[in-house]
Amino acid sequence: IVLIDDEPAIRLAIGDYLHSMGYTVITACEGPMAFLEMMLWLPNCIISDIRMPGGIDGVQLLGLLRHKYDKEDDDHEFDTIPVILLTAKAMVSDRIVGYKAGADGYIPKPFRPDELLGMVDNLMRRQERERVAWMESNNADDLTSGEDLSPKELIEVSKELIGIKRLLRQR
């Protein structure tokens, strides 16, 4: 999970909580740094504050991931990553802006940690089902050479292949 929030106390609290629930969490304090982390690690989930310094807020970052990057790359790697926006803005119009930008979830601050965990778990399960369905529809079981891999193992193999592909592109 990549967690982006400009407030260190919030990053620490959410990061520690999600880590205690079994998730690996990479944190960033602003949009440009988060964008670089995502290019390197291709996260399974993104949790971002909306208001951040650094010239890119959460909605702009989401727009970069969902639209600009996908148009430049036919793989659409970021199209299926669940994104949850956190914000002090609780107006319905603010949520609509987030959802139009491509957010999968929207949680107004303050929130309960179990509310965030429930949304993360739900979105990660949905993402896993979609990847498994995609792999089944594309005869991906031929790629496993007869090995029975769990959905989590398939996701890890997919991430490794994407990483190798990126390295080859850079050469």
Short mmCIF file of N, CA and C in Angstrom, two decimals, residues 15-102:
data_model
loop_
_atom_site.label_atom_id
_atom_site.label_comp_id
_atom_site.label_asym_id
_atom_site.label_seq_id
_atom_site.Cartn_x
_atom_site.Cartn_y
_atom_site.Cartn_z
N GLY A 15 -0.11 4.08 8.91
CA GLY A 15 0.90 3.11 8.46
C GLY A 15 1.12 2.01 9.48
N ASP A 16 1.26 2.38 10.75
CA ASP A 16 1.45 1.38 11.80
C ASP A 16 0.24 0.46 11.93
N TYR A 17 -0.95 1.05 11.85
CA TYR A 17 -2.17 0.25 11.99
C TYR A 17 -2.28 -0.76 10.85
N LEU A 18 -2.11 -0.31 9.61
CA LEU A 18 -2.22 -1.22 8.47
C LEU A 18 -1.11 -2.27 8.49
N HIS A 19 0.08 -1.87 8.92
CA HIS A 19 1.17 -2.83 9.06
C HIS A 19 0.82 -3.90 10.09
N SER A 20 0.21 -3.49 11.20
CA SER A 20 -0.18 -4.46 12.24
C SER A 20 -1.27 -5.41 11.74
N MET A 21 -1.97 -5.01 10.69
CA MET A 21 -3.02 -5.85 10.11
C MET A 21 -2.47 -6.70 8.95
N GLY A 22 -1.15 -6.67 8.75
CA GLY A 22 -0.53 -7.54 7.76
C GLY A 22 -0.17 -6.90 6.43
N TYR A 23 -0.38 -5.61 6.29
CA TYR A 23 -0.08 -4.94 5.03
C TYR A 23 1.32 -4.32 5.06
N THR A 24 1.96 -4.31 3.91
CA THR A 24 3.21 -3.57 3.73
C THR A 24 2.83 -2.17 3.29
N VAL A 25 3.36 -1.17 3.99
CA VAL A 25 2.97 0.22 3.72
C VAL A 25 4.21 1.05 3.41
N ILE A 26 4.17 1.73 2.27
CA ILE A 26 5.20 2.70 1.89
C ILE A 26 4.55 4.07 2.01
N THR A 27 5.21 5.00 2.69
CA THR A 27 4.60 6.31 2.91
C THR A 27 5.31 7.40 2.10
N ALA A 28 4.55 8.44 1.81
CA ALA A 28 5.08 9.63 1.15
C ALA A 28 4.34 10.83 1.72
N CYS A 29 5.02 11.98 1.73
CA CYS A 29 4.42 13.17 2.33
C CYS A 29 3.84 14.13 1.30
N GLU A 30 4.07 13.88 0.02
CA GLU A 30 3.52 14.77 -1.01
C GLU A 30 3.40 14.03 -2.34
N GLY A 31 2.61 14.60 -3.26
CA GLY A 31 2.27 13.95 -4.51
C GLY A 31 3.42 13.52 -5.39
N PRO A 32 4.38 14.42 -5.71
CA PRO A 32 5.48 14.00 -6.59
C PRO A 32 6.29 12.82 -6.04
N MET A 33 6.56 12.83 -4.73
CA MET A 33 7.29 11.72 -4.12
C MET A 33 6.47 10.44 -4.22
N ALA A 34 5.18 10.55 -3.97
CA ALA A 34 4.30 9.38 -4.04
C ALA A 34 4.26 8.82 -5.46
N PHE A 35 4.21 9.70 -6.45
CA PHE A 35 4.17 9.26 -7.84
C PHE A 35 5.42 8.44 -8.17
N LEU A 36 6.58 8.89 -7.71
CA LEU A 36 7.82 8.13 -7.94
C LEU A 36 7.78 6.78 -7.25
N GLU A 37 7.29 6.74 -6.02
CA GLU A 37 7.17 5.46 -5.29
C GLU A 37 6.27 4.50 -6.05
N MET A 38 5.17 5.02 -6.59
CA MET A 38 4.23 4.16 -7.31
C MET A 38 4.84 3.63 -8.60
N MET A 39 5.66 4.44 -9.27
CA MET A 39 6.32 3.98 -10.49
C MET A 39 7.30 2.86 -10.17
N LEU A 40 7.92 2.93 -8.99
CA LEU A 40 8.90 1.91 -8.60
C LEU A 40 8.26 0.63 -8.09
N TRP A 41 7.19 0.75 -7.32
CA TRP A 41 6.67 -0.39 -6.58
C TRP A 41 5.34 -0.93 -7.08
N LEU A 42 4.61 -0.22 -7.91
CA LEU A 42 3.29 -0.64 -8.38
C LEU A 42 2.46 -1.24 -7.24
N PRO A 43 1.90 -0.38 -6.41
CA PRO A 43 1.20 -0.85 -5.21
C PRO A 43 -0.10 -1.58 -5.53
N ASN A 44 -0.58 -2.33 -4.54
CA ASN A 44 -1.87 -3.00 -4.64
C ASN A 44 -3.01 -2.08 -4.23
N CYS A 45 -2.68 -1.00 -3.53
CA CYS A 45 -3.69 -0.05 -3.07
C CYS A 45 -3.00 1.29 -2.80
N ILE A 46 -3.73 2.37 -3.01
CA ILE A 46 -3.22 3.71 -2.75
C ILE A 46 -4.21 4.41 -1.82
N ILE A 47 -3.69 5.00 -0.75
CA ILE A 47 -4.49 5.80 0.17
C ILE A 47 -3.88 7.18 0.16
N SER A 48 -4.66 8.19 -0.22
CA SER A 48 -4.10 9.53 -0.36
C SER A 48 -4.99 10.58 0.27
N ASP A 49 -4.34 11.49 0.98
CA ASP A 49 -5.01 12.71 1.43
C ASP A 49 -5.28 13.54 0.18
N ILE A 50 -6.29 14.39 0.24
CA ILE A 50 -6.56 15.25 -0.91
C ILE A 50 -5.67 16.49 -0.88
N ARG A 51 -5.63 17.18 0.25
CA ARG A 51 -4.83 18.41 0.34
C ARG A 51 -3.40 18.07 0.74
N MET A 52 -2.47 18.39 -0.16
CA MET A 52 -1.05 18.13 0.11
C MET A 52 -0.20 19.20 -0.54
N PRO A 53 0.98 19.45 0.04
CA PRO A 53 1.92 20.37 -0.60
C PRO A 53 2.64 19.66 -1.75
N GLY A 54 3.48 20.39 -2.43
CA GLY A 54 4.30 19.76 -3.46
C GLY A 54 3.79 19.97 -4.87
N GLY A 55 2.71 20.71 -5.01
CA GLY A 55 2.21 21.02 -6.34
C GLY A 55 1.25 20.02 -6.94
N ILE A 56 1.09 18.86 -6.31
CA ILE A 56 0.13 17.86 -6.79
C ILE A 56 -0.70 17.40 -5.60
N ASP A 57 -2.00 17.69 -5.64
CA ASP A 57 -2.86 17.22 -4.55
C ASP A 57 -3.35 15.81 -4.87
N GLY A 58 -4.13 15.24 -3.97
CA GLY A 58 -4.59 13.86 -4.13
C GLY A 58 -5.42 13.63 -5.37
N VAL A 59 -6.30 14.57 -5.71
CA VAL A 59 -7.14 14.42 -6.90
C VAL A 59 -6.29 14.53 -8.17
N GLN A 60 -5.33 15.46 -8.18
CA GLN A 60 -4.45 15.59 -9.34
C GLN A 60 -3.58 14.34 -9.51
N LEU A 61 -3.09 13.81 -8.40
CA LEU A 61 -2.30 12.58 -8.45
C LEU A 61 -3.13 11.43 -9.02
N LEU A 62 -4.35 11.33 -8.56
CA LEU A 62 -5.26 10.30 -9.06
C LEU A 62 -5.50 10.48 -10.56
N GLY A 63 -5.69 11.72 -10.98
CA GLY A 63 -5.87 12.00 -12.40
C GLY A 63 -4.67 11.57 -13.23
N LEU A 64 -3.47 11.81 -12.71
CA LEU A 64 -2.26 11.37 -13.41
C LEU A 64 -2.24 9.86 -13.57
N LEU A 65 -2.59 9.16 -12.51
CA LEU A 65 -2.55 7.70 -12.55
C LEU A 65 -3.63 7.12 -13.45
N ARG A 66 -4.82 7.65 -13.36
CA ARG A 66 -5.95 7.06 -14.09
C ARG A 66 -6.00 7.46 -15.56
N HIS A 67 -5.52 8.64 -15.89
CA HIS A 67 -5.72 9.13 -17.25
C HIS A 67 -4.43 9.36 -18.02
N LYS A 68 -3.61 10.29 -17.57
CA LYS A 68 -2.41 10.65 -18.31
C LYS A 68 -1.48 9.47 -18.50
N TYR A 69 -1.18 8.76 -17.43
CA TYR A 69 -0.23 7.65 -17.54
C TYR A 69 -0.78 6.54 -18.43
N ASP A 70 -2.07 6.24 -18.29
CA ASP A 70 -2.66 5.17 -19.09
C ASP A 70 -2.64 5.49 -20.58
N LYS A 71 -2.78 6.76 -20.95
CA LYS A 71 -2.78 7.11 -22.36
C LYS A 71 -1.40 6.93 -22.98
N GLU A 72 -0.35 7.04 -22.15
CA GLU A 72 1.01 6.88 -22.65
C GLU A 72 1.46 5.43 -22.64
N ASP A 73 0.73 4.57 -21.96
CA ASP A 73 1.17 3.18 -21.77
C ASP A 73 -0.02 2.26 -22.01
N ASP A 74 0.11 1.38 -22.95
CA ASP A 74 -1.00 0.50 -23.29
C ASP A 74 -1.30 -0.55 -22.23
N ASP A 75 -0.44 -0.71 -21.23
CA ASP A 75 -0.64 -1.75 -20.23
C ASP A 75 -1.71 -1.41 -19.20
N HIS A 76 -2.00 -0.15 -19.01
CA HIS A 76 -3.02 0.28 -18.04
C HIS A 76 -2.76 -0.29 -16.65
N GLU A 77 -1.50 -0.28 -16.23
CA GLU A 77 -1.11 -0.87 -14.96
C GLU A 77 -1.82 -0.23 -13.77
N PHE A 78 -2.10 1.06 -13.85
CA PHE A 78 -2.67 1.78 -12.72
C PHE A 78 -4.18 1.86 -12.76
N ASP A 79 -4.77 1.35 -13.80
CA ASP A 79 -6.22 1.45 -13.97
C ASP A 79 -6.98 0.62 -12.95
N THR A 80 -6.41 -0.47 -12.49
CA THR A 80 -7.12 -1.37 -11.58
C THR A 80 -6.69 -1.24 -10.12
N ILE A 81 -5.71 -0.38 -9.83
CA ILE A 81 -5.27 -0.22 -8.44
C ILE A 81 -6.32 0.57 -7.68
N PRO A 82 -6.84 0.02 -6.58
CA PRO A 82 -7.83 0.75 -5.79
C PRO A 82 -7.21 1.99 -5.15
N VAL A 83 -7.93 3.10 -5.20
CA VAL A 83 -7.49 4.35 -4.61
C VAL A 83 -8.55 4.84 -3.63
N ILE A 84 -8.10 5.12 -2.40
CA ILE A 84 -8.98 5.66 -1.37
C ILE A 84 -8.50 7.06 -1.06
N LEU A 85 -9.41 8.03 -1.12
CA LEU A 85 -9.08 9.40 -0.78
C LEU A 85 -9.50 9.69 0.65
N LEU A 86 -8.60 10.31 1.41
CA LEU A 86 -8.87 10.76 2.77
C LEU A 86 -8.91 12.28 2.75
N THR A 87 -9.87 12.87 3.45
CA THR A 87 -9.92 14.32 3.43
C THR A 87 -10.75 14.88 4.57
N ALA A 88 -10.45 16.12 4.90
CA ALA A 88 -11.26 16.85 5.87
C ALA A 88 -12.50 17.41 5.18
N LYS A 89 -12.51 17.37 3.86
CA LYS A 89 -13.67 17.87 3.09
C LYS A 89 -14.76 16.80 3.09
N ALA A 90 -15.87 17.11 3.72
CA ALA A 90 -16.93 16.11 3.85
C ALA A 90 -18.15 16.42 2.99
N MET A 91 -18.07 17.45 2.17
CA MET A 91 -19.21 17.82 1.33
C MET A 91 -19.42 16.77 0.23
N VAL A 92 -20.67 16.56 -0.12
CA VAL A 92 -20.99 15.61 -1.19
C VAL A 92 -20.31 16.03 -2.49
N SER A 93 -20.27 17.33 -2.77
CA SER A 93 -19.64 17.80 -4.00
C SER A 93 -18.15 17.44 -4.05
N ASP A 94 -17.48 17.43 -2.88
CA ASP A 94 -16.08 17.03 -2.83
C ASP A 94 -15.92 15.55 -3.16
N ARG A 95 -16.84 14.73 -2.65
CA ARG A 95 -16.79 13.30 -2.95
C ARG A 95 -17.00 13.05 -4.43
N ILE A 96 -17.91 13.80 -5.02
CA ILE A 96 -18.18 13.64 -6.45
C ILE A 96 -16.93 13.94 -7.27
N VAL A 97 -16.20 15.00 -6.90
CA VAL A 97 -14.95 15.33 -7.58
C VAL A 97 -13.98 14.15 -7.49
N GLY A 98 -13.86 13.57 -6.29
CA GLY A 98 -12.97 12.42 -6.10
C GLY A 98 -13.38 11.22 -6.93
N TYR A 99 -14.67 10.91 -6.91
CA TYR A 99 -15.14 9.76 -7.68
C TYR A 99 -14.99 9.99 -9.19
N LYS A 100 -15.24 11.22 -9.64
CA LYS A 100 -15.06 11.51 -11.07
C LYS A 100 -13.60 11.38 -11.50
N ALA A 101 -12.69 11.65 -10.57
CA ALA A 101 -11.26 11.51 -10.88
C ALA A 101 -10.84 10.05 -10.91
N GLY A 102 -11.69 9.15 -10.39
CA GLY A 102 -11.38 7.73 -10.44
C GLY A 102 -11.17 7.06 -9.10
#
